[in-house]
Every structure is written in structure tokens, then in C-alpha cells.
Amino acid sequence: MQLSLNPWITSPAESNDHEAPEVHVPPAAVISTPLRGMVEPDAADRLANRVVSGSALLWIVGSHGGAGESRTADLIDGARPTGHCWPVMQDGSKPRVLLVCRADMRGLTSAQNALTQWASGATPKVELIGLAVLADAPGKTPKTLRDFASIIGGGAPRLWILPWVETWRHGGSTTTPPGREYQRFVTDVAALATEPNPQH
């Protein structure tokens, strides 16, 4: 798994020698709100908005069908999928959101559109914590797609690039994160989902 922040807009994290090496605290996001001057994508390339009922610590937004939205939500306590829509809260609060996509061209392009939509201010009020890119096939992702994922991830507060999980293809459970990369991802996201959430 790879977690990265955009080097152009992110200050290097300060080292903390007093923290145990096995404890991981995700670095603070710098790009966390829409940006002035961004142009929203065409209507056909935008995710819809949907009023959601109930509550969740984190809402998982798949940027396309088959993005891994439900699988990702199953991994994280208190997370719920939105059905490929930006969540709108009935009480007007600002929900915390994780965007997910697959690492193929279609998935990455849809994530780029969703991030452009968010950055332009064309989404409902949400607190976007980052983008998770899930492998779309076994083996190594082609370099062009890896590079494209890194570029697109520069438009999100954080980027996680996650490997293929073969057991999921056969209906394997998501109750236990499969492997170190996913365990680290779940730890990161859980820490972010439980941070104090100031309402704007």
C-alpha cells in the first residue's frame, strides 16, 4: 500500500522519536476544502447527490460501479456506502467521506472527475479525507496507470493505493483486513474517521 500527500501543497511531517514505531498516525491533510478557480466537470461526468438517512462515522463514495465501495465500507467500523453518490445529511451536517475507485483507466478517470467536482465546490458539504485506489486485477499495475493514480491522488487530501485481494474474487470475507497494506489502510482511515469533526 502507498499513502501519499501532494508534495506541492503538503509540508513534510515532523519526526516524532517518542512514538512507538508500530503506531501510525496519518499526516494532516493540507488540501481539505474546495479550491477557488476550479471548473466543475460536465454534468454527465459528475456524481449525483443523495440524501442519506441514519448516521455513519465515514461515508464511502465509489466514483463508479465496481469501485469497491461496499467492500471498503465492510472493512471500516462505522462506515457506510452511499451508492456512488455524494451524501447529503438531513440535518445539514458535514459528513466525512472517503472516495474509492479501481486502478483501471475508467476508474481513475471517474475519480479524477469526482475530485474535480469536489475541488470546484460543486458537491454538497462534505469533509473529504482522501482517495483509495483498489487494484483492478492480480499482479503489478502497469506503470502508466500507477503514474496516473499518483497524479490524480494529488487532488485529494490523501491517497492510498491498495493491492489486489484474490479471496474477494471468490466471495472471501472482509471482516479481517487481508494483509498488511489493508490493515494499515484501515488503521489510517479509522484514525481519521474518529478525529473531532468541526461543523462548518
Backbone as a ProteinNet text record, in pm:
[ID]
protein_1_A
[PRIMARY]
MQLSLNPWITSPAESNDHEAPEVHVPPAAVISTPLRGMVEPDAADRLANRVVSGSALLWIVGSHGGAGESRTADLIDGARPTGHCWPVMQDGSKPRVLLVCRADMRGLTSAQNALTQWASGATPKVELIGLAVLADAPGKTPKTLRDFASIIGGGAPRLWILPWVETWRHGGSTTTPPGREYQRFVTDVAALATEPNPQH
[TERTIARY]
83.6	0	87	38.5	111.3	18.5	61.7	-11.7	73.8	18.5	99.3	15.4	85.1	23.7	85.7	13.6	63.8	184.3	303.8	423.3	419.1	336.3	330.3	252	164.7	78.3	86.7	180.5	188.9	325.7	325.5	451.7	498.4	630.7	679.8	639.4	603.5	564.6	687.4	668.8	778.8	799.2	924.9	952.3	921.6	877.6	845.1	912.4	1028.3	1106.8	1046.2	948.3	891.4	780.6	733.4	622.1	674.5	600.9	640.9	637.3	733.6	740.4	619.4	550.1	436.9	309.8	310.4	193.3	202.9	94.7	93.9	-16.6	19.6	-79.3	-75.6	-187.3	-186.2	-148.1	-68.6	-32.4	-154.5	-149	-261.3	-276.2	-399.8	-428.2	-414.7	-358.7	-347.4	-457.9	-478.8	-589.9	-712.9	-797.1	-911.8	-1042.8	-1036.3	-1157	-1149.6	-1263.1	-1260.2	-1167.4	-1120.2	-1022.4	-1085.6	-1050.7	-1101.6	-1046.3	-1130.4	-1084.7	-1099.6	-1135.7	-1155.7	-1287.1	-1285.7	-1406.1	-1466.2	-1595.6	-1659.3	-1669.6	-1670	-1680.7	-1820.1	-1833.9	-1963.6	-2062.4	-2190.5	-2294.4	-2287.5	-2256.3	-2250.6	-2136.7	-2036.7	-1919.5	-1924.2	-2033.6	-2044.6	-2116.8	-2080	-2157.5	-2280.9	-2390.4	-2514.3	-2504.5	-2595.6	-2610.5	-2728.2	-2720.3	-2830.7	-2845.9	-2967.8	-2995.4	-2987.8	-2905.2	-2887.3	-2951.3	-3004.8	-3065.8	-2972.3	-2992.8	-2907.7	-2776	-2682.1	-2552.6	-2440.5	-2322.2	-2202.2	-2082	-1979.1	-1853.8	-1790.1	-1811.5	-1749.9	-1841.2	-1859.1	-1937.1	-1839.5	-1858.4	-1771	-1840.3	-1773.9	-1829.4	-1747.9	-1808	-1742.8	-1760.5	-1653.1	-1662.8	-1722	-1743.8	-1800.9	-1851.3	-1934.4	-1978.8	-1861.3	-1856.3	-1745.4	-1621.3	-1634.8	-1518.3	-1465.7	-1548.5	-1509.8	-1569.7	-1675.2	-1740.4	-1790.6	-1865.6	-1921.7	-1812.9	-1716.4	-1605.1	-1528.8	-1502.3	-1428.5	-1509.4	-1638.8	-1723.9	-1724.9	-1723	-1722.1	-1594.7	-1485.8	-1358.2	-1351.4	-1429	-1411.2	-1533.4	-1510.9	-1621	-1687	-1819.9	-1894.2	-1902.4	-1854.6	-1859.9	-1981.8	-2034	-2148.2	-2126.6	-2165.8	-2156	-2270.9	-2249.8	-2351.6	-2419.1	-2374.3	-2433.3	-2385	-2257.5	-2193.6	-2254.3	-2285.2	-2340	-2272.1	-2268.3	-2223.1	-2333.9	-2301.5	-2406.6	-2449.2	-2578.3	-2634.9	-2706.8	-2668.1	-2726.6	-2856.5	-2956.1	-3085.6	-3076.1	-2980.5	-2967.8	-2874	-2824.5	-2736.8	-2592.1	-2556.6	-2418.5	-2326.3	-2198.5	-2096	-2038	-2079	-2031.3	-1886	-1821.4	-1685	-1692.7	-1611.5	-1623.8	-1487.6	-1485.4	-1369.7	-1411.9	-1338.1	-1364.7	-1284.6	-1347.1	-1276.8	-1297.5	-1196.8	-1206.7	-1117.2	-1130.3	-1039.8	-924.2	-815.3	-692.3	-686.1	-802.1	-801	-831.8	-821.4	-837.4	-976.2	-1078.4	-1214.8	-1229.7	-1179.9	-1191	-1115.3	-992.8	-911.3	-969.5	-1022.9	-1083.9	-1207.6	-1286.9	-1405.6	-1366.5	-1257.2	-1209.5	-1158.6	-1092.5	-1045.8	-1165	-1271.4	-1391.2	-1453.2	-1460.5	-1519.3	-1436.3	-1304.2	-1218.7	-1228.3	-1241.2	-1259.4	-1392.4	-1494.8	-1625.8	-1616.2	-1547.7	-1530.3	-1448.2	-1336.1	-1246.8	-1310.9	-1404.5	-1471.3	-1582.3	-1614.5	-1722.5	-1859.4	-1863.8	-1991	-2053.3	-1996.7	-2054.8	-2129.6	-2210.5	-2266.6	-2154.4	-2188.2	-2088.8	-2040.6	-1914.4	-1854.2	-1713	-1664.3	-1523.6	-1456.6	-1386.7	-1319.9	-1187.8	-1170.4	-1044.3	-940.2	-983	-885.4	-945.9	-856.6	-891.3	-820.1	-895.7	-837.6	-851.4	-739	-737	-711.2	-810.8	-801	-758.5	-663.5	-616.9	-734.4	-728.6	-838.1	-809.1	-688.3	-650.2	-529.4	-507.5	-387.4	-260.8	-151	-22.5	3.6	112.1	156.6	75.7	31.5	-40.6	56.5	18.2	108.1	153.3	276	335.6	251.3	195.5	115.6	-2.9	-66.1	-179.3	-133.6	-19.1	34.8	65.8	127.3	160.6	34.6	-65.8	-191.2	-259.5	-256.6	-315.1	-246.3	-114.7	-41.1	-76.7	-91.5	-129	-268.1	-362.8	-499.9	-503.8	-428.3	-424.6	-373.8	-300.5	-254.7	-369	-487.5	-603.7	-688.3	-643.8	-716.7	-633.8	-699.1	-622.5	-518.8	-553.8	-461.1	-487.9	-388.7	-400.4	-351.7	-434.8	-395.3	-405	-298.7	-300.6	-291.4	-395.5	-411.1	-403	-348.6	-327	-453.3	-443.2	-549.1	-567.9	-693.4	-724.3	-793.3	-721.4	-773.6	-892.8	-892.1	-1001.9	-1135.6	-1133	-1258.1	-1323.6	-1242.9	-1297.1	-1384.2	-1350.1	-1422.1	-1522	-1553	-1651.9	-1595.1	-1463.1	-1399.5	-1451.1	-1440.5	-1492	-1406.8	-1471.8	-1398.6	-1390.4	-1429.7	-1428.1	-1286	-1189.6	-1049.6	-976.2	-912.3	-838.8	-735.1	-732.4	-645	-503.1	-415.6	-276.6	-239.9	-109.1	-53.6	-99.5	-104.4	-141	-281.3	-374	-511.4	-524.8	-449.3	-453.2	-406.1	-300.7	-250	-353	-415.3	-518.3	-634.8	-682.5	-794.3	-756.3	-633	-586	-584.1	-530.6	-526	-665.4	-754.7	-888.4	-966.9	-951.7	-1021	-975.5	-845.4	-794.7	-853.4	-861.1	-916.9	-1066.9	-1137.2	-1282.6	-1324.7	-1236.4	-1272.9	-1213.1	-1143.2	-1094.9	-1214.4	-1198.7	-1307.5	-1345.4	-1473.4	-1523.4	-1594.5	-1521.3	-1587.4	-1688.2	-1806.9	-1908.9	-1891.4	-1896.5	-1879.1	-2010.8
-118.7	0	123.5	225.4	350.9	460.7	535	652.6	771.6	868.2	984.1	1109.2	1219	1350.5	1427.4	1522	1602	1683.9	1662.6	1733.3	1883.2	1927.9	2070.6	2148.9	2080.3	2152	2098.6	2010	1945.4	1968.5	2011.7	2026.9	1890.3	1867	1737.9	1717.8	1594.5	1563.9	1571.5	1628.2	1634.9	1498	1461.4	1331.7	1337.7	1226.3	1216	1090.2	1110.4	996.5	930.4	996.9	941.6	842.1	836.1	748.6	609.2	508.2	370.5	351.4	278.8	265.8	196.2	108.6	37.4	122.4	236.1	323.7	417.8	425.4	512.8	614.6	740.9	847.1	912.2	911.8	971.1	1118.4	1164.7	1306.3	1392.9	1514.8	1606.5	1644.9	1652.2	1693.5	1845	1892.3	2035.5	2080.1	2006.4	2037.8	1965.6	2039.6	1977.3	2047.9	2150.5	2222.4	2253.6	2282.4	2319	2437.3	2445.3	2546.3	2649.8	2773.7	2878.2	2860.6	2885.9	2882.6	2748.8	2643.8	2513.3	2514.7	2456.9	2448.8	2310.5	2305.1	2176.3	2097.9	1964.4	1882.5	1893.8	1848	1845.5	1764.7	1795.4	1728.5	1576.7	1526.9	1382.2	1316	1393.5	1338.5	1358.8	1412.8	1438.4	1324.1	1301.4	1212.2	1286.8	1213.6	1274.2	1297.1	1377.8	1397.5	1312.6	1260.5	1180.6	1205.2	1235.6	1249.7	1111.4	1098.7	970.3	976.9	865.8	859.9	786.5	808.5	744.4	818.6	751.1	814.2	715.2	767.9	686.9	768.7	701	770.8	816.3	737	764.2	712.1	792	751.6	717.7	601.3	555.5	584.1	663.9	704.5	639.7	544.8	486.2	579.2	606.8	700.5	635	501.9	429	294.8	227.4	93.8	-2.3	-87.8	-182.3	-122.3	-5.4	63.1	-4.8	-86.3	-146.2	-71.1	4.4	86.7	1.9	-104.1	-188.3	-266.3	-320.1	-393.2	-302.2	-180.5	-86.6	-51.4	-27.5	4.1	-111.1	-235.4	-351.6	-360.4	-304.9	-311	-216.7	-108.7	1.2	10.5	-3.4	6.3	143	142	267.1	331.2	261.4	316.6	261.6	344.1	301.5	346.7	262.8	303.7	397.8	479.8	577.6	543.1	438.7	406.5	499.5	533	615.3	755.6	811.2	947	1022.2	1154	1236.9	1239	1213.2	1211.3	1351.8	1369.1	1493.1	1456.1	1520	1487	1564	1496	1559.2	1674.3	1663.8	1768.8	1881.8	1875	1980.6	1970.7	1864.1	1848.6	1810.9	1816.8	1794.1	1654	1556.6	1419.4	1401.5	1307.2	1269.8	1163.3	1179.7	1096.8	1043.3	917.5	857.8	821.5	868.4	834.9	710.2	616	494.7	471.1	408.8	371.8	251.8	193.6	87.7	149.2	72	123.1	106.3	91.8	89.4	229.9	249.2	382.7	439.9	355.3	402.2	448.5	367.6	401.5	527.6	538.8	655.6	783.1	772.7	889.8	934.2	837.8	874.4	938.2	890.2	951.5	1093	1112.7	1246.4	1341.9	1295.2	1378.8	1409.9	1308.3	1329.1	1427.6	1416.5	1509.4	1650.8	1661.8	1793.3	1853.3	1769.5	1814.8	1866.9	1790.8	1833.7	1962.1	1965.9	2081.1	2208.4	2193.6	2310.8	2362.9	2289.9	2329.8	2287.1	2196.1	2153.5	2034.3	1993.3	1883.7	1943.1	1861.2	1908.6	1929.9	1981.5	1999.8	1862.8	1832	1707.7	1736.5	1654.1	1657	1536.5	1559	1450.7	1419.5	1293.4	1258.5	1205.7	1160.3	1111.1	1018.8	962	871	738.3	627.8	493.3	432	389.1	325.5	177.3	94.2	-50.1	-114.4	-206.2	-276.3	-341.1	-340.8	-395.4	-535.5	-585.8	-718.1	-768	-900	-952.5	-901.2	-905.7	-867.1	-718.2	-678.3	-539.8	-450	-337.2	-239.4	-177.1	-163.5	-101.4	38.1	71	197.6	318.5	315.9	431.8	453.3	346	358.5	398.7	345.3	386.6	535.3	582.6	725	810.7	765.6	838.7	845.2	734.4	732.4	832.6	842.8	938.3	1082.1	1108.7	1243.7	1278.6	1188	1212	1226.7	1142.7	1149.1	1281.2	1356	1488.3	1586	1552.3	1638.1	1600.1	1500.8	1456.4	1487.9	1499.4	1523.1	1414.9	1289	1176.6	1073.9	989.8	885.2	753.2	650.2	513.9	429.6	358.7	266.8	126.1	46	-82.1	-198.8	-311.9	-425.8	-508.6	-597.9	-691.8	-790.8	-829.7	-930.7	-1047	-1154.9	-1269.2	-1333.7	-1338.8	-1405.2	-1334	-1204.9	-1133.1	-1178.7	-1220.3	-1269.1	-1392	-1470.3	-1594.6	-1577.4	-1452	-1426.9	-1426.4	-1408	-1406.8	-1294	-1313.7	-1218.4	-1092.3	-982.3	-858	-825.8	-921	-892.5	-874.7	-940.5	-922.5	-861.9	-745.9	-685.7	-782.4	-803.5	-903.5	-850.4	-872.5	-834.8	-701.1	-678.6	-562.9	-430.6	-422.4	-296	-253.1	-349.2	-315.8	-287.9	-359.6	-332	-189.6	-148.8	-11.7	89.7	61.4	148.6	163.2	51.3	56	136.7	119.5	196.4	345.7	380.3	521	581.3	512.6	566.8	573.7	472.1	474.5	593.7	623.3	738.3	868.3	879.4	999.9	1011.4	898.4	899.5	936.4	916.1	943.3	1073.3	1147.5	1279.7	1371.5	1470.7	1568	1628.8	1641.6	1688.6	1822.5	1934.3	2063.6	2084.7	2126.9	2153.4	2295	2309.4	2440.8	2491.7
0	0	0	-64.7	-67.9	-19.7	83.8	129.4	96.5	26.3	-6	-2.8	17.1	12.3	-102.3	-154.5	-266	-219.1	-277.5	-230.3	-256.2	-348.6	-380.1	-276.3	-205.1	-111.8	30.2	56.1	186.4	247.4	372.2	443.3	490.3	490.6	540	685.3	718.1	855.5	945.3	1063.3	1158.6	1220.1	1241.5	1302.4	1451	1503.6	1644.9	1698.3	1761.7	1808.1	1931.3	1994.9	2116.6	2087.1	1963.8	1929.5	1895.1	1937.4	1906.3	1754.9	1697.6	1552.3	1491.3	1568.3	1510.8	1507.5	1574.7	1575.4	1456.4	1380.6	1263	1275.8	1268	1268.4	1131.1	1057.6	923.7	929.5	835.5	834	808.1	858.8	841.1	694.5	651.4	514.7	504.5	394.8	370.7	276.7	166.7	76.7	131.5	200	265.3	232.6	151.3	112.1	-36.9	-98.6	-240.8	-268	-391.5	-430.7	-523.1	-504.3	-592.9	-732.8	-830.8	-969.2	-1037.9	-963.2	-1026.6	-1103.4	-1222	-1304.9	-1287.1	-1255.4	-1233.1	-1362.3	-1353	-1474.6	-1535.8	-1660.8	-1726.8	-1643	-1658.6	-1579.4	-1593.8	-1712.5	-1735.8	-1659	-1619	-1550	-1398.9	-1347.8	-1204.2	-1133.6	-1009.1	-924.3	-876.2	-860.5	-811.2	-660.2	-608.4	-463.9	-418.1	-295.8	-243.4	-94.5	-52.2	90.2	153.9	257.8	325.5	463.9	506	638	732.5	860.7	959.4	974	1035.4	1059	1030.2	1015.2	993.2	1036.3	1084	1110.9	980.9	875.4	747.1	636.9	532.5	415.7	304.3	241.6	134.2	1.5	-82.4	-211.6	-322.6	-393.6	-510.6	-628.8	-700.2	-813.3	-937.6	-932.7	-1045.9	-995.5	-1073.6	-1038	-1033.1	-931.7	-917.4	-855.2	-793.5	-735.7	-609.7	-546	-418.8	-301.2	-327.9	-225.7	-108.5	-138.4	-31.4	40.8	-32.6	29.9	125.6	81.6	165.9	289.7	273.1	388.5	488.4	438.8	527.6	611.4	560.5	631.8	751.3	748.1	842.9	934.6	1064.4	1160.9	1149.5	1141.8	1138	1001	895.3	759.5	685.8	594.7	512.4	368.5	271.2	130.6	94.6	-8	-48.2	-179.6	-247.9	-377.9	-487.5	-484.3	-588.2	-596	-480	-472	-358.2	-370.9	-258.9	-154.7	-27.1	74.6	116.7	132.7	185	313.8	424.8	554.2	575.2	629.9	654.2	753.8	847.8	949	905.9	782.4	732.4	777.4	849.7	896.4	780.3	806.1	702.9	720.7	637.7	657.2	613.6	678.7	643.5	535	429	308.7	266.8	220.5	154.2	12.8	-87.2	-226.8	-262.9	-334	-376.1	-525.4	-587.9	-729.5	-754.5	-873.5	-917.6	-995.6	-1007.9	-1067.4	-1218.4	-1284.6	-1430.7	-1483.5	-1615.2	-1671.3	-1643.4	-1655.9	-1629.5	-1484.7	-1392.7	-1251.1	-1215.5	-1266.1	-1234.6	-1295.5	-1416.9	-1480.4	-1403.2	-1357	-1279.1	-1145.6	-1084.5	-960.4	-986.7	-1099.5	-1136.6	-1150	-1215	-1229.1	-1093.4	-1006.6	-874.1	-791.7	-799.6	-725.6	-782.3	-914	-975.1	-931.7	-926.6	-879.6	-736.4	-650.3	-510.8	-502.2	-574.3	-565	-619.9	-712.3	-769.1	-679.2	-573	-484.1	-532.5	-630.9	-689.9	-618.2	-506.9	-428.4	-309.2	-242.4	-115.4	-13.9	102.4	208.2	254.8	228.2	276.4	323.6	413.7	452.5	387.7	279.4	206.4	274.7	316.6	383	285.6	166.9	71.3	-32.4	-113	-221.3	-199.9	-207.6	-204.4	-343.2	-399.6	-531.6	-510.3	-544.7	-526.8	-658.4	-650.5	-770.5	-842.5	-975.4	-1056	-1107.1	-1084.3	-1134.2	-1055.5	-1055.5	-989.8	-1058.4	-984.9	-1042.6	-1029.1	-1089.7	-1079	-1171.9	-1119.3	-1201.2	-1300.7	-1428.4	-1526.5	-1483.6	-1520.2	-1476.9	-1517.2	-1637.4	-1680.9	-1588	-1542.6	-1451.9	-1312.5	-1267.5	-1136.7	-1136.9	-1244.7	-1254.9	-1258.9	-1333.5	-1344	-1206.7	-1131.9	-997.2	-906.1	-916.7	-833.4	-869.1	-997.3	-1041.2	-990.1	-1008.9	-963.9	-812	-743.8	-597.4	-544.3	-626.6	-585.9	-565.3	-617.9	-599.5	-480.5	-402.1	-283	-158.5	-43.2	79.3	106.4	78.4	96.7	-11.1	-36	-136.9	-79.1	-92.3	-57.5	-184.2	-220	-333.7	-276.4	-302	-234.5	-332.4	-289.1	-378.9	-403.9	-499.5	-533.9	-418.8	-394	-292.3	-362.2	-381.8	-456.9	-387.9	-254.1	-183.4	-205.9	-232	-256.6	-386.7	-481.8	-609.1	-586.3	-484.7	-455.1	-341.2	-306.8	-202.1	-62.7	-49.8	81.7	169.3	300.1	398	404	440.3	462.8	611.3	697.8	841	893.4	833.5	871.1	752.8	771.8	660.7	604	472.1	411.4	388.3	482.2	463	524.5	530.4	599	539.3	405.1	340.9	380.1	381.9	418.1	567	650	793	821.2	753	769	719.2	605.7	549.9	647.7	703.3	797.1	921.2	970.1	1085	1053.5	936.7	894.5	890.4	819.8	796.4	927	1013	1142	1224.8	1222.5	1297.1	1243	1111.8	1050.2	1074.5	1072.8	1088.8	1229.6	1326.8	1465.5	1518.1	1432.6	1475	1500.3	1588.8	1605.9	1472.3	1447.2	1318.2	1336.4	1322.4	1336.1	1223.8	1258	1157.3	1104	972.5	910.2	860.9
[MASK]
++++++++++++++++++++++++++++++++++++++++++++++++++++++++++++++++++++++++++++++++++++++++++++++++++++++++++++++++++++++++++++++++++++++++++++++++++++++++++++++++++++++++++++++++++++++++++++++++++++++++

